[in-house]
PDB file of C-alpha atoms in Angstrom:
ATOM      1  CA  MET A   1      18.775  13.992  12.803  1.00  0.00           C
ATOM      2  CA  ALA A   2      18.321   9.914  12.226  1.00  0.00           C
ATOM      3  CA  PRO A   3      21.364   8.360  14.149  1.00  0.00           C
ATOM      4  CA  THR A   4      21.356   5.884  10.980  1.00  0.00           C
ATOM      5  CA  SER A   5      20.445   5.762   7.196  1.00  0.00           C
ATOM      6  CA  ALA A   6      18.249   3.046   7.832  1.00  0.00           C
ATOM      7  CA  CYS A   7      14.123   3.581   6.938  1.00  0.00           C
ATOM      8  CA  ALA A   8      12.606   3.512  10.841  1.00  0.00           C
ATOM      9  CA  ILE A   9      10.093   1.653   8.837  1.00  0.00           C
ATOM     10  CA  CYS A  10      11.186  -1.291   7.248  1.00  0.00           C
ATOM     11  CA  GLY A  11      14.978  -1.131   8.319  1.00  0.00           C
ATOM     12  CA  GLU A  12      16.052  -1.113   4.459  1.00  0.00           C
ATOM     13  CA  PRO A  13      18.608   1.430   3.516  1.00  0.00           C
ATOM     14  CA  ASP A  14      16.669   5.012   3.103  1.00  0.00           C
ATOM     15  CA  SER A  15      16.589   7.776   0.230  1.00  0.00           C
ATOM     16  CA  TRP A  16      14.246   9.767  -0.920  1.00  0.00           C
ATOM     17  CA  ARG A  17      13.406   7.064  -3.241  1.00  0.00           C
ATOM     18  CA  HIS A  18      12.903   4.807  -0.537  1.00  0.00           C
ATOM     19  CA  SER A  19      10.903   6.772   1.618  1.00  0.00           C
ATOM     20  CA  LEU A  20       8.270   8.266  -1.029  1.00  0.00           C
ATOM     21  CA  ILE A  21       7.785   5.365  -3.388  1.00  0.00           C
ATOM     22  CA  GLU A  22       9.789   2.303  -2.344  1.00  0.00           C
ATOM     23  CA  CYS A  23       9.072   1.436   1.396  1.00  0.00           C
ATOM     24  CA  ASN A  24       6.412  -0.342   2.004  1.00  0.00           C
ATOM     25  CA  MET A  25       4.484   2.161   3.939  1.00  0.00           C
ATOM     26  CA  SER A  26       4.599   3.996   0.649  1.00  0.00           C
ATOM     27  CA  ARG A  27       3.541   1.560  -1.586  1.00  0.00           C
ATOM     28  CA  CYS A  28       0.437   0.786   0.671  1.00  0.00           C
ATOM     29  CA  VAL A  29      -0.607   4.576  -0.101  1.00  0.00           C
ATOM     30  CA  TRP A  30       0.231   4.175  -3.925  1.00  0.00           C
ATOM     31  CA  ALA A  31      -1.679   1.218  -4.286  1.00  0.00           C
ATOM     32  CA  LEU A  32      -4.821   3.161  -3.275  1.00  0.00           C
ATOM     33  CA  ALA A  33      -4.014   5.874  -6.499  1.00  0.00           C
ATOM     34  CA  SER A  34      -5.407   6.134  -9.452  1.00  0.00           C
ATOM     35  CA  GLY A  35      -4.410   3.381 -12.115  1.00  0.00           C
ATOM     36  CA  SER A  36      -3.162   5.939 -14.552  1.00  0.00           C
ATOM     37  CA  LEU A  37      -0.944   7.641 -11.413  1.00  0.00           C
ATOM     38  CA  LEU A  38       0.129   4.505 -10.398  1.00  0.00           C
ATOM     39  CA  GLU A  39       1.336   3.683 -13.629  1.00  0.00           C
ATOM     40  CA  HIS A  40       2.748   6.803 -14.109  1.00  0.00           C
ATOM     41  CA  MET A  41       4.755   6.687 -10.905  1.00  0.00           C
ATOM     42  CA  GLU A  42       5.993   3.138 -11.538  1.00  0.00           C
ATOM     43  CA  LYS A  43       7.218   4.483 -15.485  1.00  0.00           C
ATOM     44  CA  THR A  44       9.183   7.383 -14.164  1.00  0.00           C
ATOM     45  CA  SER A  45      12.720   6.238 -13.353  1.00  0.00           C
ATOM     46  CA  GLU A  46      14.308   9.666 -13.073  1.00  0.00           C
ATOM     47  CA  PRO A  47      16.845   9.133 -10.264  1.00  0.00           C
ATOM     48  CA  ASP A  48      17.396  12.644  -9.519  1.00  0.00           C
ATOM     49  CA  ALA A  49      14.493  13.946  -7.188  1.00  0.00           C
ATOM     50  CA  LYS A  50      14.276  17.441  -8.790  1.00  0.00           C
ATOM     51  CA  GLN A  51      14.106  16.375 -12.070  1.00  0.00           C
ATOM     52  CA  ARG A  52      11.462  13.841 -11.680  1.00  0.00           C
ATOM     53  CA  ILE A  53       9.159  16.525 -10.202  1.00  0.00           C
ATOM     54  CA  PHE A  54      10.050  18.609 -13.060  1.00  0.00           C
ATOM     55  CA  ALA A  55       9.036  15.356 -15.261  1.00  0.00           C
ATOM     56  CA  MET A  56       5.981  14.710 -13.460  1.00  0.00           C
ATOM     57  CA  ILE A  57       4.950  18.455 -14.299  1.00  0.00           C
ATOM     58  CA  GLU A  58       5.367  18.078 -17.826  1.00  0.00           C
ATOM     59  CA  SER A  59       3.452  14.778 -17.918  1.00  0.00           C
ATOM     60  CA  LEU A  60       0.738  14.768 -15.783  1.00  0.00           C
ATOM     61  CA  PRO A  61      -2.565  16.217 -16.478  1.00  0.00           C
ATOM     62  CA  HIS A  62      -3.309  19.029 -13.296  1.00  0.00           C
ATOM     63  CA  ASP A  63      -5.875  16.997 -11.283  1.00  0.00           C
ATOM     64  CA  GLU A  64      -3.413  14.344 -11.332  1.00  0.00           C
ATOM     65  CA  LEU A  65      -0.390  16.021 -10.510  1.00  0.00           C
ATOM     66  CA  THR A  66      -2.342  18.069  -7.600  1.00  0.00           C
ATOM     67  CA  ARG A  67      -2.818  13.793  -6.372  1.00  0.00           C
ATOM     68  CA  CYS A  68       0.394  13.216  -6.622  1.00  0.00           C
ATOM     69  CA  PHE A  69       1.641  16.053  -5.054  1.00  0.00           C
ATOM     70  CA  VAL A  70      -0.566  15.745  -2.118  1.00  0.00           C
ATOM     71  CA  THR A  71       0.156  12.370  -1.978  1.00  0.00           C
ATOM     72  CA  LEU A  72       3.693  12.614  -1.809  1.00  0.00           C
ATOM     73  CA  TRP A  73       3.521  15.424   0.688  1.00  0.00           C
ATOM     74  CA  ALA A  74       0.889  13.063   3.025  1.00  0.00           C
ATOM     75  CA  ILE A  75       3.789  10.292   2.911  1.00  0.00           C
ATOM     76  CA  TRP A  76       6.765  12.381   3.801  1.00  0.00           C
ATOM     77  CA  TYR A  77       4.341  14.282   6.752  1.00  0.00           C
ATOM     78  CA  ALA A  78       3.297  10.708   8.037  1.00  0.00           C
ATOM     79  CA  ARG A  79       7.010   9.660   7.701  1.00  0.00           C
ATOM     80  CA  ARG A  80       8.433  12.829   9.673  1.00  0.00           C
ATOM     81  CA  LYS A  81       6.229  11.916  12.571  1.00  0.00           C
ATOM     82  CA  GLU A  82       7.766   8.210  12.699  1.00  0.00           C
ATOM     83  CA  LYS A  83      10.177   8.219  15.557  1.00  0.00           C
ATOM     84  CA  ALA A  84      13.800   6.613  15.368  1.00  0.00           C
ATOM     85  CA  ARG A  85      14.318   3.193  16.648  1.00  0.00           C
ATOM     86  CA  PRO A  86      16.856   3.038  19.321  1.00  0.00           C
ATOM     87  CA  PRO A  87      19.488   1.316  18.795  1.00  0.00           C
ATOM     88  CA  ASN A  88      18.840  -1.360  21.773  1.00  0.00           C
ATOM     89  CA  ILE A  89      15.860  -2.275  19.983  1.00  0.00           C
ATOM     90  CA  PRO A  90      15.785  -4.620  17.607  1.00  0.00           C
ATOM     91  CA  MET A  91      13.474  -4.139  13.981  1.00  0.00           C
ATOM     92  CA  PRO A  92      10.553  -6.411  13.883  1.00  0.00           C
ATOM     93  CA  THR A  93      10.824  -9.428  11.701  1.00  0.00           C
ATOM     94  CA  ALA A  94       8.903  -9.259   8.378  1.00  0.00           C
ATOM     95  CA  ARG A  95       5.260  -9.835   8.942  1.00  0.00           C
ATOM     96  CA  TRP A  96       4.225 -10.277   5.462  1.00  0.00           C
ATOM     97  CA  ILE A  97       4.736 -14.125   4.122  1.00  0.00           C
ATOM     98  CA  PRO A  98       5.525 -14.554   0.445  1.00  0.00           C
ATOM     99  CA  PRO A  99       2.739 -17.052  -1.238  1.00  0.00           C
ATOM    100  CA  PRO A 100       3.777 -20.653  -2.406  1.00  0.00           C
ATOM    101  CA  ALA A 101       5.467 -20.982  -6.083  1.00  0.00           C
ATOM    102  CA  GLY A 102       3.234 -20.619  -8.547  1.00  0.00           C
ATOM    103  CA  TYR A 103       0.718 -18.388  -6.303  1.00  0.00           C
ATOM    104  CA  VAL A 104      -0.008 -14.857  -5.416  1.00  0.00           C
ATOM    105  CA  LYS A 105      -1.256 -13.817  -2.148  1.00  0.00           C
ATOM    106  CA  ILE A 106      -4.421 -11.400  -1.805  1.00  0.00           C
ATOM    107  CA  ASN A 107      -4.392  -9.885   1.638  1.00  0.00           C
ATOM    108  CA  VAL A 108      -7.828  -8.275   2.627  1.00  0.00           C
ATOM    109  CA  ASP A 109      -8.889  -6.404   5.620  1.00  0.00           C
ATOM    110  CA  ALA A 110     -12.285  -4.244   6.476  1.00  0.00           C
ATOM    111  CA  SER A 111     -12.510  -1.018   8.449  1.00  0.00           C
ATOM    112  CA  VAL A 112     -16.181   0.588  10.289  1.00  0.00           C
ATOM    113  CA  ALA A 113     -16.574   4.615   9.894  1.00  0.00           C
ATOM    114  CA  LYS A 114     -16.464   6.042  13.511  1.00  0.00           C
ATOM    115  CA  HIS A 115     -19.440   8.676  13.083  1.00  0.00           C
ATOM    116  CA  CYS A 116     -21.956   6.640  10.533  1.00  0.00           C
ATOM    117  CA  CYS A 117     -23.302   3.527   9.397  1.00  0.00           C
ATOM    118  CA  ALA A 118     -20.513   2.828   6.915  1.00  0.00           C
ATOM    119  CA  GLY A 119     -17.641   0.551   6.477  1.00  0.00           C
ATOM    120  CA  ALA A 120     -15.314  -0.857   3.362  1.00  0.00           C
ATOM    121  CA  ALA A 121     -13.638  -3.680   2.164  1.00  0.00           C
ATOM    122  CA  ALA A 122     -10.224  -4.032   0.416  1.00  0.00           C
ATOM    123  CA  ALA A 123      -8.048  -6.720  -1.006  1.00  0.00           C
ATOM    124  CA  VAL A 124      -4.563  -6.125  -2.076  1.00  0.00           C
ATOM    125  CA  CYS A 125      -2.703  -8.731  -4.409  1.00  0.00           C
ATOM    126  CA  TRP A 126       1.173  -9.181  -4.404  1.00  0.00           C
ATOM    127  CA  ASN A 127       3.434 -11.839  -6.176  1.00  0.00           C
ATOM    128  CA  ALA A 128       5.555 -13.754  -4.133  1.00  0.00           C
ATOM    129  CA  GLU A 129       8.194 -10.883  -5.041  1.00  0.00           C
ATOM    130  CA  GLY A 130       6.023  -8.332  -3.304  1.00  0.00           C
ATOM    131  CA  CYS A 131       5.473  -6.301  -6.445  1.00  0.00           C
ATOM    132  CA  LEU A 132       1.999  -4.933  -6.291  1.00  0.00           C
ATOM    133  CA  LEU A 133      -0.038  -6.626  -8.939  1.00  0.00           C
ATOM    134  CA  GLY A 134      -3.636  -5.014  -8.171  1.00  0.00           C
ATOM    135  CA  ALA A 135      -5.638  -3.707  -5.489  1.00  0.00           C
ATOM    136  CA  SER A 136      -9.604  -3.306  -4.950  1.00  0.00           C
ATOM    137  CA  ALA A 137     -11.716  -1.086  -2.372  1.00  0.00           C
ATOM    138  CA  LEU A 138     -15.282  -0.728  -1.668  1.00  0.00           C
ATOM    139  CA  VAL A 139     -17.447   1.426   0.524  1.00  0.00           C
ATOM    140  CA  PHE A 140     -20.693  -0.189   1.883  1.00  0.00           C
ATOM    141  CA  THR A 141     -23.237   2.769   3.384  1.00  0.00           C
ATOM    142  CA  GLY A 142     -25.660   1.159   5.778  1.00  0.00           C
ATOM    143  CA  LEU A 143     -23.307  -1.834   6.827  1.00  0.00           C
ATOM    144  CA  ALA A 144     -20.993  -1.196   9.673  1.00  0.00           C
ATOM    145  CA  ASP A 145     -20.342  -5.108  10.811  1.00  0.00           C
ATOM    146  CA  PRO A 146     -16.863  -5.831  11.318  1.00  0.00           C
ATOM    147  CA  GLY A 147     -17.331  -9.901  10.545  1.00  0.00           C
ATOM    148  CA  THR A 148     -19.133  -9.202   7.834  1.00  0.00           C
ATOM    149  CA  LEU A 149     -17.236  -6.692   6.357  1.00  0.00           C
ATOM    150  CA  GLU A 150     -14.198  -8.547   6.417  1.00  0.00           C
ATOM    151  CA  VAL A 151     -16.435 -11.788   4.562  1.00  0.00           C
ATOM    152  CA  LEU A 152     -16.866  -9.253   2.057  1.00  0.00           C
ATOM    153  CA  ALA A 153     -13.157  -8.216   1.372  1.00  0.00           C
ATOM    154  CA  CYS A 154     -12.858 -11.767   1.178  1.00  0.00           C
ATOM    155  CA  ARG A 155     -15.095 -12.226  -1.632  1.00  0.00           C
ATOM    156  CA  GLU A 156     -13.811  -8.759  -2.615  1.00  0.00           C
ATOM    157  CA  ALA A 157     -10.370 -10.501  -3.110  1.00  0.00           C
ATOM    158  CA  LEU A 158     -11.664 -13.339  -5.481  1.00  0.00           C
ATOM    159  CA  SER A 159     -13.293 -10.598  -7.592  1.00  0.00           C
ATOM    160  CA  LEU A 160      -9.593  -9.224  -8.015  1.00  0.00           C
ATOM    161  CA  ALA A 161      -8.268 -12.440  -8.702  1.00  0.00           C
ATOM    162  CA  GLU A 162     -10.613 -13.072 -11.179  1.00  0.00           C
ATOM    163  CA  ASP A 163      -9.945  -9.651 -13.019  1.00  0.00           C
ATOM    164  CA  LEU A 164      -6.108 -10.161 -12.658  1.00  0.00           C
ATOM    165  CA  GLY A 165      -6.546 -13.488 -14.550  1.00  0.00           C
ATOM    166  CA  VAL A 166      -4.815 -15.378 -11.442  1.00  0.00           C
ATOM    167  CA  SER A 167      -6.085 -18.760 -10.859  1.00  0.00           C
ATOM    168  CA  HIS A 168      -3.854 -19.724  -8.098  1.00  0.00           C
ATOM    169  CA  CYS A 169      -4.257 -17.339  -5.176  1.00  0.00           C
ATOM    170  CA  GLN A 170      -3.946 -17.551  -1.540  1.00  0.00           C
ATOM    171  CA  VAL A 171      -6.064 -14.974   0.489  1.00  0.00           C
ATOM    172  CA  ALA A 172      -5.043 -13.572   3.743  1.00  0.00           C
ATOM    173  CA  SER A 173      -7.046 -11.848   6.367  1.00  0.00           C
ATOM    174  CA  ASP A 174      -6.128 -10.664   9.867  1.00  0.00           C
ATOM    175  CA  CYS A 175      -9.958 -11.795  11.308  1.00  0.00           C
ATOM    176  CA  LEU A 176      -9.698 -14.930  13.095  1.00  0.00           C
ATOM    177  CA  GLU A 177     -13.873 -15.671  13.470  1.00  0.00           C
ATOM    178  CA  VAL A 178     -13.866 -15.011   9.642  1.00  0.00           C
ATOM    179  CA  VAL A 179     -10.826 -17.613   8.792  1.00  0.00           C
ATOM    180  CA  THR A 180     -12.347 -20.010  11.135  1.00  0.00           C
ATOM    181  CA  ALA A 181     -15.772 -19.846   9.524  1.00  0.00           C
ATOM    182  CA  LEU A 182     -14.303 -19.967   5.793  1.00  0.00           C
ATOM    183  CA  LYS A 183     -12.116 -23.168   7.278  1.00  0.00           C
ATOM    184  CA  ARG A 184     -15.612 -24.803   8.250  1.00  0.00           C
TER     185      ARG A 184
END
C-alpha cells in the first residue's frame, strides 16, 4: 500500500481517474490511441469507474472497446510497477515548460528499432495549459539514423501544426545535435 495519496509519477492527488486518464504518463499513452477512441475518452465524464466501464461497453464498437480495455490494463500494469517515492526524496520539478502566450508547443522525439533497420518519429502538440491538441507518428523502414529521424520528427511537427491550423508554434527536441544544426 502506498504511504501517501499522491501520484508516484507526478505528485498530484491520486485517484482511479487520475491514474488511468489524467496523469501525464496516461495522457501520453492515450495520445497514441485512435482519434475516435481518444474523443470518446475525453467526452465520457462518468465519475464512477464501474459506471464508466458500463458506458464504454454500451457505446464503443467491439474492436475499440478491446483496444480501450487493453490500454487501460497496460497503464494500470505500468503504474503498479512504479515504486512509491521515499518521503525524504523530493518530487522532481516539472520538466515541461509551457509555450509563450499565443503559442502552442510541439514536443518531438525519434526512436530506432532494436532488432531491425527501422525508426519512428513523433510529434505531440500541447496548448499553454498542457491540454493535448493533436499527435502524429511516422514509422520509417530502412532508416535507423537517430539524428535523421529527429530531423524528420521536427518536420512532422511542422506538418502537424499545419494540420491543426496552428500558425504560432514552438518545437521542442531533446537532440542537441539537431537543435544546434537547425539554429545554424
